[in-house]
Short mmCIF file of C-alpha atoms in Angstrom, two decimals:
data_model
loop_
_atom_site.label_atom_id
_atom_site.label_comp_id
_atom_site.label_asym_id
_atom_site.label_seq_id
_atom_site.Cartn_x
_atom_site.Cartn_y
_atom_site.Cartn_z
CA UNK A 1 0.00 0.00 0.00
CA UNK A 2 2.90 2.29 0.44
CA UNK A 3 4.45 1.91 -2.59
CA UNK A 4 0.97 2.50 -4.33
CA UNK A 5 0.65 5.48 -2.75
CA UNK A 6 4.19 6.74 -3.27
CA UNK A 7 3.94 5.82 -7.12
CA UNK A 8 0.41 8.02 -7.27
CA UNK A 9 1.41 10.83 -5.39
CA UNK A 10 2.55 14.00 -7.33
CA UNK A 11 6.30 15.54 -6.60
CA UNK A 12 6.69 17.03 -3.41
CA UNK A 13 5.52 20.82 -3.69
CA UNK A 14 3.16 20.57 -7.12
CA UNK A 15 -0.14 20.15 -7.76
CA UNK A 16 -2.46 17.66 -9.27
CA UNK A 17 -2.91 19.24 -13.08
CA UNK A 18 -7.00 18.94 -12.34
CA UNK A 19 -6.92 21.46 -9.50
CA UNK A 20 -4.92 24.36 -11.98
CA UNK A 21 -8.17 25.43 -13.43
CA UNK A 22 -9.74 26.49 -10.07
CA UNK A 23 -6.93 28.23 -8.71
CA UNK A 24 -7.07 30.56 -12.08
CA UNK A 25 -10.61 30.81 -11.31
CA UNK A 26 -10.37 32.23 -7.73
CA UNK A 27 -7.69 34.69 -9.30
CA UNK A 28 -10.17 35.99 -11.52
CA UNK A 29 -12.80 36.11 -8.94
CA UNK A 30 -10.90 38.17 -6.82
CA UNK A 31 -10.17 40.42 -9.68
CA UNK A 32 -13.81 40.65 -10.32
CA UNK A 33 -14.52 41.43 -6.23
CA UNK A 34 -11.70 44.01 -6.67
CA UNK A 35 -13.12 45.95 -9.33
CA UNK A 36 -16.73 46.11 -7.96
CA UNK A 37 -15.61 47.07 -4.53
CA UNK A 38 -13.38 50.44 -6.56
CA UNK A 39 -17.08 51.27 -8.31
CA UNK A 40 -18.49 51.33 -5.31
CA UNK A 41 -16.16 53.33 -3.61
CA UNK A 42 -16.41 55.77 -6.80
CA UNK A 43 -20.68 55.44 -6.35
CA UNK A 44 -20.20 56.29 -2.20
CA UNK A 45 -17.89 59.23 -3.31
CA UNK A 46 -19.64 60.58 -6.02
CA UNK A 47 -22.89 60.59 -3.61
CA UNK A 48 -20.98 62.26 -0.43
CA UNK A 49 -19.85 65.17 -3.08
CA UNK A 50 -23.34 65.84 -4.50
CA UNK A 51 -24.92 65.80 -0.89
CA UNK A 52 -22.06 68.03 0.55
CA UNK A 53 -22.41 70.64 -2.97
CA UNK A 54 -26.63 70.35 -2.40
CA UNK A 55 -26.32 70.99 1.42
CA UNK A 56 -23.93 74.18 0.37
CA UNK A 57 -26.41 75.10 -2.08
CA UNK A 58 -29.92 74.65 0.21
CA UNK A 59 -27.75 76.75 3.44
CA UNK A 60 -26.77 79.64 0.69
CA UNK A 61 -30.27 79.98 -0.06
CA UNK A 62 -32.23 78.26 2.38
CA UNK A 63 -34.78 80.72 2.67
CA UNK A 64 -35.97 79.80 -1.20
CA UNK A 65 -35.65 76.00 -0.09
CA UNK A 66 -38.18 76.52 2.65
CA UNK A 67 -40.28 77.79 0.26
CA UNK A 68 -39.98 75.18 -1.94
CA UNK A 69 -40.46 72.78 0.57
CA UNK A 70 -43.42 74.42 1.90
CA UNK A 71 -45.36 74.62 -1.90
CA UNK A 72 -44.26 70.75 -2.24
CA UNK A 73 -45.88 70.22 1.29
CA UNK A 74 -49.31 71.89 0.20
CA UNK A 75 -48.82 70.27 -3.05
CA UNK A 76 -49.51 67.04 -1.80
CA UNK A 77 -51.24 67.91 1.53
CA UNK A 78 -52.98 70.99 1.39
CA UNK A 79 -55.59 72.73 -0.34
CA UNK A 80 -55.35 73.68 -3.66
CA UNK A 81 -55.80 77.11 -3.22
CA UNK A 82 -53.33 77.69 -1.33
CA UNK A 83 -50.37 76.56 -3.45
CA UNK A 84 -47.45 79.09 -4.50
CA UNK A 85 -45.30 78.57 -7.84
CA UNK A 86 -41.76 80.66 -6.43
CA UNK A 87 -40.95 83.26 -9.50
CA UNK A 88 -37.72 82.69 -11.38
CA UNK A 89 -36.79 85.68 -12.97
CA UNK A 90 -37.80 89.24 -14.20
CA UNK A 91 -36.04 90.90 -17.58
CA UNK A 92 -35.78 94.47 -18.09
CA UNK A 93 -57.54 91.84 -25.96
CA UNK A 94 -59.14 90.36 -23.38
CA UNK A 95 -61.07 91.57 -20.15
CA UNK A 96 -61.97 89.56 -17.21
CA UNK A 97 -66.23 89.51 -17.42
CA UNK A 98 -66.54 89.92 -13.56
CA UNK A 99 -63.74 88.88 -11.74
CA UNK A 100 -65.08 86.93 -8.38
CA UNK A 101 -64.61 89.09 -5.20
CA UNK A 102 -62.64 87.93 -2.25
CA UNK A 103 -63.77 84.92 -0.20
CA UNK A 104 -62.62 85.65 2.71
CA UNK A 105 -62.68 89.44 3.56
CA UNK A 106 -65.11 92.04 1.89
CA UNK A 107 -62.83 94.68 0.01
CA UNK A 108 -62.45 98.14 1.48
CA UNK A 109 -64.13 101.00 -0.28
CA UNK A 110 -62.27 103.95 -1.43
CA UNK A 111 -61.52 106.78 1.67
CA UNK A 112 -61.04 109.92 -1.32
CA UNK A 113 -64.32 110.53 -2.44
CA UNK A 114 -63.93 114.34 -1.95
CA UNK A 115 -60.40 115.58 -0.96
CA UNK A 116 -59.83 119.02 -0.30
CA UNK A 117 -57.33 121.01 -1.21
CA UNK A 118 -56.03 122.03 2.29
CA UNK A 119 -56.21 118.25 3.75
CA UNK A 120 -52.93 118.55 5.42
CA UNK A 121 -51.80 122.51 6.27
CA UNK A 122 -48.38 123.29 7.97
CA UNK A 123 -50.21 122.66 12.01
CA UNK A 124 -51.74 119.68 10.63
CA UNK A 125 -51.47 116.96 13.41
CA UNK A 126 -52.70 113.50 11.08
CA UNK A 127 -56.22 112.81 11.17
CA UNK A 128 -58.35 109.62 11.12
CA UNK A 129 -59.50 108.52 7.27
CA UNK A 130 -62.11 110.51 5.56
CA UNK A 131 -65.50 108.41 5.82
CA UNK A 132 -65.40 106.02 2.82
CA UNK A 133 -68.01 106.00 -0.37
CA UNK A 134 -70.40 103.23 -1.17
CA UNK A 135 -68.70 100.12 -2.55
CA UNK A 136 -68.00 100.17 -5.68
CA UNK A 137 -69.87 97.95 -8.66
CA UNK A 138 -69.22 94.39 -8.59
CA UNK A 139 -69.84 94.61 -12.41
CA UNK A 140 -69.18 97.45 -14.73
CA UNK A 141 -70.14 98.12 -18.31
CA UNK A 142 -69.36 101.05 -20.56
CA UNK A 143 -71.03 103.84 -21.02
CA UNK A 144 -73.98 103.68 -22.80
CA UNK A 145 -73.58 107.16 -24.80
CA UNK A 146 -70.05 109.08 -25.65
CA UNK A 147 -69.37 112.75 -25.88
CA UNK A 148 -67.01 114.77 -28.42
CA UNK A 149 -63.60 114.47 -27.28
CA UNK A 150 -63.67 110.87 -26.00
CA UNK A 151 -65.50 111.54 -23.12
CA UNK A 152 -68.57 109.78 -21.75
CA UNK A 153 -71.22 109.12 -19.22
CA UNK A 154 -73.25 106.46 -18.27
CA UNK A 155 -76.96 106.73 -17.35
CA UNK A 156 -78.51 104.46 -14.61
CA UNK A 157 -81.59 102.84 -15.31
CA UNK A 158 -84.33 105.03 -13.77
CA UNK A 159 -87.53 103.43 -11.91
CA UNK A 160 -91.10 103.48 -13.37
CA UNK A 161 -92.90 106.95 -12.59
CA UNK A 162 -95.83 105.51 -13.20
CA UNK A 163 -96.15 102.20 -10.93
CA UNK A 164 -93.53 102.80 -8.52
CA UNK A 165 -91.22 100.11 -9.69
CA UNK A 166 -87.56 99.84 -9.71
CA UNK A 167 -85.94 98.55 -12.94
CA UNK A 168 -82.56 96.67 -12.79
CA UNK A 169 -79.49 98.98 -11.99
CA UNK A 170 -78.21 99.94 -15.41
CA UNK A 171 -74.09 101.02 -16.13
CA UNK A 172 -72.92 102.96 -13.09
CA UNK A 173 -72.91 107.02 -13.65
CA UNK A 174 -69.40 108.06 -14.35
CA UNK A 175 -68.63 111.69 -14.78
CA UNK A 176 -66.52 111.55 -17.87
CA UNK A 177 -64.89 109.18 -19.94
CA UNK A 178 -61.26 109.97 -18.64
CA UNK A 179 -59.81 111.72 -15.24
CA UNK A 180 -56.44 112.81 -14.84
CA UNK A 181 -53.88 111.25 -12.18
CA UNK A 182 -50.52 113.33 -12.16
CA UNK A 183 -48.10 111.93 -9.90
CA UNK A 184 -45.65 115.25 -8.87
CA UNK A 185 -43.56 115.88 -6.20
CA UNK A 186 -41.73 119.28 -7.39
CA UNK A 187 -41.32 120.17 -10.94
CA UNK A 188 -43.90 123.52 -10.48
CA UNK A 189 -43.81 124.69 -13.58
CA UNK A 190 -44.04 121.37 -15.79
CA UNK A 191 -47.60 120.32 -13.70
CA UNK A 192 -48.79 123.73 -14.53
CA UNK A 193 -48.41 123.35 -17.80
CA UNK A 194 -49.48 120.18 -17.71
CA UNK A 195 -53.21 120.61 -16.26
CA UNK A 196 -53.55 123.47 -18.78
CA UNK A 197 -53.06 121.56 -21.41
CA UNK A 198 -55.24 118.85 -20.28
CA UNK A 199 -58.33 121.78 -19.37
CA UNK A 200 -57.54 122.61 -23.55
CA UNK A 201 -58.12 119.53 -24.65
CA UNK A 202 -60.39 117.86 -22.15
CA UNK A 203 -62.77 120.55 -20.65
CA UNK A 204 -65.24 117.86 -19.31
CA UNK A 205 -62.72 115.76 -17.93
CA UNK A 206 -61.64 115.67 -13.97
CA UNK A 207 -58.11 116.01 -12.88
CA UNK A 208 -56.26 115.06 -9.57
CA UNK A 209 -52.94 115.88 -8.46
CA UNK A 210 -51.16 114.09 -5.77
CA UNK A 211 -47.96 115.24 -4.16
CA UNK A 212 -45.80 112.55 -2.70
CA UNK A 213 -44.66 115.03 0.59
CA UNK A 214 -43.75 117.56 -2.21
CA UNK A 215 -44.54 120.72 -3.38
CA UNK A 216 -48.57 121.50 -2.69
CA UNK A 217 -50.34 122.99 -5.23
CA UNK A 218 -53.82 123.78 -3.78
CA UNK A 219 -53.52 127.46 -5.76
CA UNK A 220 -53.30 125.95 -8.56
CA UNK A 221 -56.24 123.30 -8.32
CA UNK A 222 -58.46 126.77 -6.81
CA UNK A 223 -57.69 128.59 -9.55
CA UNK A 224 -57.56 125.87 -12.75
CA UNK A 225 -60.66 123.72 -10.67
CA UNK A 226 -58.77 120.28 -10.48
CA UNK A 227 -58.72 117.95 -7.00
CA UNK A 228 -55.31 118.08 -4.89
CA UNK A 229 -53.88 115.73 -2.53
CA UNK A 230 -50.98 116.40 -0.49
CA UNK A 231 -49.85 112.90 1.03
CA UNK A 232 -46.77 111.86 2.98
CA UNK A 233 -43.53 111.37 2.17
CA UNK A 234 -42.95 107.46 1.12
CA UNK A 235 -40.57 107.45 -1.79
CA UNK A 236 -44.15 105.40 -3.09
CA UNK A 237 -42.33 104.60 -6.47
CA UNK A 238 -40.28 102.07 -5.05
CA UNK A 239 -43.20 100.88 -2.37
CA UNK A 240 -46.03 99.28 -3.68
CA UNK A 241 -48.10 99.97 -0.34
CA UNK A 242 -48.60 103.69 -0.75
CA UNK A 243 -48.76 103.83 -4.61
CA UNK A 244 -51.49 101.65 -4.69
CA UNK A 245 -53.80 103.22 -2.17
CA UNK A 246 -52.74 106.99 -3.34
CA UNK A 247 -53.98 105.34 -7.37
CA UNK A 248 -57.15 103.48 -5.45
CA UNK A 249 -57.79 106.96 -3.82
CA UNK A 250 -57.54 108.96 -7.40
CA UNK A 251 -59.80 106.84 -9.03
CA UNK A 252 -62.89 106.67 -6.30
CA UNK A 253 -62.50 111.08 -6.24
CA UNK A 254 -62.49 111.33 -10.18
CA UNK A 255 -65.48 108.94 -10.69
CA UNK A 256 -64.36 108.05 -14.39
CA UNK A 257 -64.56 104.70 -16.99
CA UNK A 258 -60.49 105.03 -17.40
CA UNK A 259 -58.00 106.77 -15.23
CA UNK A 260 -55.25 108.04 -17.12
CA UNK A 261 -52.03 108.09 -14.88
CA UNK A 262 -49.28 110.87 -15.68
CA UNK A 263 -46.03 111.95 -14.76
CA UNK A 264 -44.67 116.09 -14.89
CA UNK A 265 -42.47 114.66 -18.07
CA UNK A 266 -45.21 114.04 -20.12
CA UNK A 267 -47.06 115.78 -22.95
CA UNK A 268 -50.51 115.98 -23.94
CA UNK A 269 -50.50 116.80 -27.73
CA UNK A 270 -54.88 116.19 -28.07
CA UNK A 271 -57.48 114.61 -27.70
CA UNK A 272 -57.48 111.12 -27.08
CA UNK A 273 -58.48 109.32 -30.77
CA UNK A 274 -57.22 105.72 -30.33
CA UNK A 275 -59.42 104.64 -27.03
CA UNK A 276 -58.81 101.70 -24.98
CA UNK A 277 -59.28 98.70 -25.63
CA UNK A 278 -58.38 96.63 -22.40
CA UNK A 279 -58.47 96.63 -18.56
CA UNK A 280 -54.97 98.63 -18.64
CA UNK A 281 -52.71 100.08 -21.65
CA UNK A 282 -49.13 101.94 -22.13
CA UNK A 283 -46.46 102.46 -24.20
CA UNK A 284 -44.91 99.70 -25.71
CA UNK A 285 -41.88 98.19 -24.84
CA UNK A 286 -41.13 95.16 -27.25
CA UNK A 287 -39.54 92.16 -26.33
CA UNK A 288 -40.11 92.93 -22.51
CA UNK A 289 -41.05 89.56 -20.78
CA UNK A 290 -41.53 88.53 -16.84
CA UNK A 291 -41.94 85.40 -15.53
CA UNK A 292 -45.55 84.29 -15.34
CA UNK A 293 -46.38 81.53 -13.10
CA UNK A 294 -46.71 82.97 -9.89
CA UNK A 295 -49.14 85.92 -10.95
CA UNK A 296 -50.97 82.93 -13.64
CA UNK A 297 -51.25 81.60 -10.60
CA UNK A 298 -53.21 83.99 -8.49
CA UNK A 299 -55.10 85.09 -11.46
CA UNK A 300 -56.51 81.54 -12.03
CA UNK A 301 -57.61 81.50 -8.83
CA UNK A 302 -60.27 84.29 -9.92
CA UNK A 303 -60.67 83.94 -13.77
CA UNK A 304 -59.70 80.24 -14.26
CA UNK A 305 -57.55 79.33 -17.54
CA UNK A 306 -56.14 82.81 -17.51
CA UNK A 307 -53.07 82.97 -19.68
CA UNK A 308 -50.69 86.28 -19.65
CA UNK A 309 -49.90 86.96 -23.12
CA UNK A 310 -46.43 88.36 -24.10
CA UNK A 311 -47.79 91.11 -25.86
CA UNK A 312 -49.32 92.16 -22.96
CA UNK A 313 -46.73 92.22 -21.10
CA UNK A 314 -44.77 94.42 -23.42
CA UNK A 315 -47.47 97.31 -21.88
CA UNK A 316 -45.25 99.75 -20.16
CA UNK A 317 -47.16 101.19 -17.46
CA UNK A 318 -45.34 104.59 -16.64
CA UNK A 319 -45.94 108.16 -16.97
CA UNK A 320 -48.87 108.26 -20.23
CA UNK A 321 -50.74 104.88 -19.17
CA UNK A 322 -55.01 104.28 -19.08
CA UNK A 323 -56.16 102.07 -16.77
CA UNK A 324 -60.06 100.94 -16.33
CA UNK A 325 -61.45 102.35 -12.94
CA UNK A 326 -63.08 99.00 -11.98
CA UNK A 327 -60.02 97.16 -12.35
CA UNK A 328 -57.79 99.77 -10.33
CA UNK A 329 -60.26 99.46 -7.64
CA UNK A 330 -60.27 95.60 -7.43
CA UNK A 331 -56.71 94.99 -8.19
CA UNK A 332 -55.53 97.78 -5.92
CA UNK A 333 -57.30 97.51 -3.26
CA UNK A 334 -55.38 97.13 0.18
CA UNK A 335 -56.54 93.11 0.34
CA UNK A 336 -55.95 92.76 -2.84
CA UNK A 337 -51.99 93.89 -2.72
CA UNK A 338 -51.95 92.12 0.26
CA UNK A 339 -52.64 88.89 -0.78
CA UNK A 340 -49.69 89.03 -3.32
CA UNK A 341 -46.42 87.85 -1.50
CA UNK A 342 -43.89 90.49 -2.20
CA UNK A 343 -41.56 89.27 -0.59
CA UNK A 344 -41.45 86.12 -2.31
CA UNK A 345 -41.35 88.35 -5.81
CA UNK A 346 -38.48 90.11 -4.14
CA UNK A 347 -36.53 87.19 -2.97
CA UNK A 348 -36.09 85.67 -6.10
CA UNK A 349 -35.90 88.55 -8.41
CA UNK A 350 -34.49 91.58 -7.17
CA UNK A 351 -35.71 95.15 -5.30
CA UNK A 352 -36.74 96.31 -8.95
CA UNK A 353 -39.72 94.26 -8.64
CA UNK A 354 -41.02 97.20 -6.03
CA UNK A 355 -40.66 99.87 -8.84
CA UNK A 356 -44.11 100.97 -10.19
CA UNK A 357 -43.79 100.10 -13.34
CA UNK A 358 -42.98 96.73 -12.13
CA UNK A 359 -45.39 96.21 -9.45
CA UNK A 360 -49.04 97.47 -11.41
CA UNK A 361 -47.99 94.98 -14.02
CA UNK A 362 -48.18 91.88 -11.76
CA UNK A 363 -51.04 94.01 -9.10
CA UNK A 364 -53.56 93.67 -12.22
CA UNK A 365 -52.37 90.37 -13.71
CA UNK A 366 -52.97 88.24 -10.40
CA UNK A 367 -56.82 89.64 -10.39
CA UNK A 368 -56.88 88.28 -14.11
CA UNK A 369 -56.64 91.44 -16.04
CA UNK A 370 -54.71 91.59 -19.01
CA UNK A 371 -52.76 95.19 -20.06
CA UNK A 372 -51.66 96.06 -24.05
CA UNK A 373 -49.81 98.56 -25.51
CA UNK A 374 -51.32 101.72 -26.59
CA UNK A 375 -51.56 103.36 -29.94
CA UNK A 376 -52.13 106.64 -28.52
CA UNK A 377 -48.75 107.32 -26.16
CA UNK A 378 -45.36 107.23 -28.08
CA UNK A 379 -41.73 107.23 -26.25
CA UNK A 380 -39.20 109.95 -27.35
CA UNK A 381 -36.20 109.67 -26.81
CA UNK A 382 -33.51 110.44 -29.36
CA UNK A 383 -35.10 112.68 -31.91
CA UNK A 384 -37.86 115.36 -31.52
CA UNK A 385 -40.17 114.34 -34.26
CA UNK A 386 -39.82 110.43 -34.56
CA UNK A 387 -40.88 108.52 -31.75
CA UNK A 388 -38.42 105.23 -29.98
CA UNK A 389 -39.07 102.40 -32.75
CA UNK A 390 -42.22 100.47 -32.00
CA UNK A 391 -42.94 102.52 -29.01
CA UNK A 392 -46.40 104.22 -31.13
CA UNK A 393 -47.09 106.70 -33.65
CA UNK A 394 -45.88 110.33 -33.64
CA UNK A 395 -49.19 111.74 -33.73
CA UNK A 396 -49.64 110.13 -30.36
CA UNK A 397 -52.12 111.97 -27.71
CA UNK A 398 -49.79 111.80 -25.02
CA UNK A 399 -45.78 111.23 -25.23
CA UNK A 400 -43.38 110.59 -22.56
CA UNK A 401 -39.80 111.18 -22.89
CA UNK A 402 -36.43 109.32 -22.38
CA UNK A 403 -32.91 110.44 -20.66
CA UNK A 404 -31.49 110.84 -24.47
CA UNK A 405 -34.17 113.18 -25.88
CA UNK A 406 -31.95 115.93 -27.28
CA UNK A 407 -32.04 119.52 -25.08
CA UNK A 408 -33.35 117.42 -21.82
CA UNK A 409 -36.92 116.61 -21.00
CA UNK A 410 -39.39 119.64 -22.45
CA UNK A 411 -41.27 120.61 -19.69
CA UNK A 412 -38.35 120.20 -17.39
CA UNK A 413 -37.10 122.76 -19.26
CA UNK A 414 -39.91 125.21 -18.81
CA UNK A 415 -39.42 128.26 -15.93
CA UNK A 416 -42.32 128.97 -13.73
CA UNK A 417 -44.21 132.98 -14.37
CA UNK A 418 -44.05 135.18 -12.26
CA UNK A 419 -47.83 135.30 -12.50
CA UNK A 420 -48.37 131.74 -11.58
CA UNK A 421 -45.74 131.82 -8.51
CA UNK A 422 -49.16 131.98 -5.94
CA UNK A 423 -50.66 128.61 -7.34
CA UNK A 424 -47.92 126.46 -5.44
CA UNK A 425 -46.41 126.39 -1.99
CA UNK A 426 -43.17 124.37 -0.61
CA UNK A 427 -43.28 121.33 0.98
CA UNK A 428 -44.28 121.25 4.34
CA UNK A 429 -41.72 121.75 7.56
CA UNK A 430 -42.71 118.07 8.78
CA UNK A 431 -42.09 116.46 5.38
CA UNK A 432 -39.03 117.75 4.62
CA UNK A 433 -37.28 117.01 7.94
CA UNK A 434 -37.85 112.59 6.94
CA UNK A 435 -35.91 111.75 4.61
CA UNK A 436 -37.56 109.14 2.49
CA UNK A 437 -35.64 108.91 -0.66
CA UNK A 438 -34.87 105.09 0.38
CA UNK A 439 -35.70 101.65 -1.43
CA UNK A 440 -36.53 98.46 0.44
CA UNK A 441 -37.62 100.90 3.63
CA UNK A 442 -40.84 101.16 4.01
CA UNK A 443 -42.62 100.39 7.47
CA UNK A 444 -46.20 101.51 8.50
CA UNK A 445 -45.79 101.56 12.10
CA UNK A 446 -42.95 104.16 11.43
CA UNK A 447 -45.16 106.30 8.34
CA UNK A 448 -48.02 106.24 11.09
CA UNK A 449 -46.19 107.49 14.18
CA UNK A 450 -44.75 110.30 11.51
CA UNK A 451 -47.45 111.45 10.27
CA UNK A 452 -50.22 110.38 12.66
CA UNK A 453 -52.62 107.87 10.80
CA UNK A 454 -51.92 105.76 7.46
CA UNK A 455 -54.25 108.37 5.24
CA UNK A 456 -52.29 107.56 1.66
CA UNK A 457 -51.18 103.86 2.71
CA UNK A 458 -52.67 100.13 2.95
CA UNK A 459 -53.76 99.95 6.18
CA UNK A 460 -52.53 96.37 6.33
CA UNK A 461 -49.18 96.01 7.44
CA UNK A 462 -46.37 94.42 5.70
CA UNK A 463 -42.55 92.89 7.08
CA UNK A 464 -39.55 92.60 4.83
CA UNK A 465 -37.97 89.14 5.39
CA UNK A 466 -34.92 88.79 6.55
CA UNK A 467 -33.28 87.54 3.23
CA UNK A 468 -34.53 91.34 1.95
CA UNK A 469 -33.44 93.00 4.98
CA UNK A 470 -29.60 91.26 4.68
CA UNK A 471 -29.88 91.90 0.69
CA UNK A 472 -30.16 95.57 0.46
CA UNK A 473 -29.46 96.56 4.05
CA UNK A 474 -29.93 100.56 4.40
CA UNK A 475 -31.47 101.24 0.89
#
């Protein structure tokens, strides 16, 4: 038996041949083991380095990943209503029927329905709000009948002499087709000239001045029979809050179909001959575009299916702009700017949003209303006879003019008469010892301790967030 097992066993140190093929095997195993393990090593590093870069990214901005979080939350758990689409970006017809009213809280009517001239005088102390007009409409119609010159007004259906019975209300009684907003705060001698021009070529037609804590020209309404409003000082260009209510305020006192909002740089060249056609209208500024979803948004939730088209929002809504007085008082009402999150618009576009020309443009869109450019106001800017291309037509009503107009702005140019120095006054002692020339700084605790009530303001208060309070930090 020994020497059998001597002659079959292999030479001290080798192997059978038959085991040689699983020894390469297990090489090549281990290979294989060795590779996957380096993959997954590459997977598990790959991973920590896109959850370190996302953390970095969510702690820079975490205040827009709350948000997020918060609309994917309500998404899937809350009510629909309630849902926000964060903005993305801002670049520099139709009519809603009857938009549907709040659901919540009844609007506020209009505090302005007569404002005299001498509503705040140099010992004024602030007063409580004027007593407010009935509400306005819930649905409004044109005028049934139109005068010469564009201007209008509407008859209410009377009741039956005979029987005593009251027929259905008809159009609501508007006083003229078009009243006058100018926005001043000095410029004297380019608002006279302004509301001359505007008694020359509408005589019918009502016109309001409001001062922004500026000059206060309550001569000048006594003597040319216009409305004047001297309000605080809020910088109200750059803050939504008062340039809303002051608007709101203008169109309850002139009682109009349109409100046509001006600026001391404008023109008025005749009578109006290309007439509305929407809910708002200004020049045009082609190729301007904002980001739609959030205001889509808010306007669905009131006219559902409402789309904002890009033509309308090439509407520039500055100095020379119409605007239909049913919509102004919806849209820009105090609940109405309230329920738009401004500081969400701010957040993740920049301060600019604030600006007026920014702000009306989403106010009216997120009650459904849809703007378009207007054939009758034309942008100057670097000749004196050929209006900006595409901007409208040089025989234009009402023209507004650009830093490169040639000379300077016209009727900054003009010099006040001697004659007409009475019809304006300087700015009160209180107003001019704030100074309110600031962006991002508006605060109505602070405007009503000022000035002693929040006559020319939403009387709903509004916070800046932090992330706008860290972002522009003493504008």
């Amino acid at each position: 038996h020994v020497s059998a097992l001597l002659q079959t066993a292999p030479p001290h140190g080798r192997r059978p041949a038959s085991s040689r093929p699983h020894a390469a095997a297990r090489r090549e195993g281990g290979a294989m083991s060795t590779r996957r393990q380096r993959k997954l090593q590459t997977l598990t590093c790959f991973f920590w380095l896109v959850s370190a870069i996302s953390c970095a990214v969510l702690l820079m901005h975490r205040s827009t990943a709350l948000r997020v979080l918060q609309a994917g939350y309500q998404l899937a758990y809350g009510p629909q209503e309630e849902k926000l689409v964060p903005l993305s970006d801002i670049q520099d017809g139709l009519e809603p029927s009857n938009p549907a009213p709040f659901k919540t809280k009844k609007p506020r009517a209009g505090n302005a329905d007569v404002v005299p001239a001498n509503a705040f005088s140099e010992d004024s102390k602030g007063s409580a709000r004027p007593p407010p007009p009935s509400p306005p409409p819930a649905e409004v119609s044109p005028p049934a009948s139109a005068a010469a010159g564009g201007e209008a007004e509407g008859t209410a259906a009377p009741g039956d002499a005979a029987g005593g019975a009251v027929k259905a209300p008809g159009p609501p009684k508007y006083v003229a087709k078009y009243g006058f907003y100018i926005h001043a705060y000095n410029m004297p001698a380019a608002v006279i000239h302004q509301v001359r021009q505007l008694k020359k070529f509408f005589p019918r037609s009502p016109v309001y001045i409001m001062s922004d804590g500026g000059v206060r020209f309550d001569g000048l309404c006594k003597a040319e029979n216009c409305t004047f409003m001297l309000c605080p000082p809020a910088n109200d260009r750059w803050h939504p809050w008062p340039w809303f209510r002051r608007m709101y305020d203008a169109a309850v006192s002139l009682n109009t179909e349109f409100l046509i909002m001006l600026e001391p740089d404008n023109t008025i060249h005749g009578p109006i001959t290309r007439h509305p056609t929407h809910d708002a209208g200004g020049l045009r500024v082609p190729r301007r575009r904002f980001n739609r979803e959030y205001a889509e948004k808010l306007a669905q939730e009131v006219k559902p299916g409402f789309k904002w088209k890009e033509e309308s929002m090439e509407a520039g809504l500055c100095g020379g702009s119409y605007y239909r007085t049913a919509a102004v008082l919806d849209a820009f009402s105090d609940e109405s700017i309230a329920r738009i999150d401004w500081n969400l618009l701010g957040e993740v576009c920049t301060k600019e949003v604030y600006s007026s020309d920014f702000a009306m443009p989403f106010a009216l869109t997120a009650r459904g209303y849809e703007m378009w450019p207007w054939e009758d106001a034309a942008q100057m800017e670097t000749s004196t006879t050929k209006p900006k291309a595409g901007s409208g037509p040089a025989d234009a009503a009402i023209k507004h003019y650009g830093g490169a107009y040639p000379g300077g702005k016209p009727t900054y140019n003009l010099r006040v008469e001697p004659a007409d120095e009475k019809l304006f006054k300087d700015p009160l002692s209180k107003h001019k010892q704030f100074n309110t020339n600031c962006q991002v700084c508006y605060n109505l605790k602070t405007y009503t301790e000022r000035f002693g009530s929040d006559q020319c303001t939403n009387h709903l208060p509004f916070k800046y967030s932090k992330v706008m309070k860290q972002r522009y930090p003493g504008r």
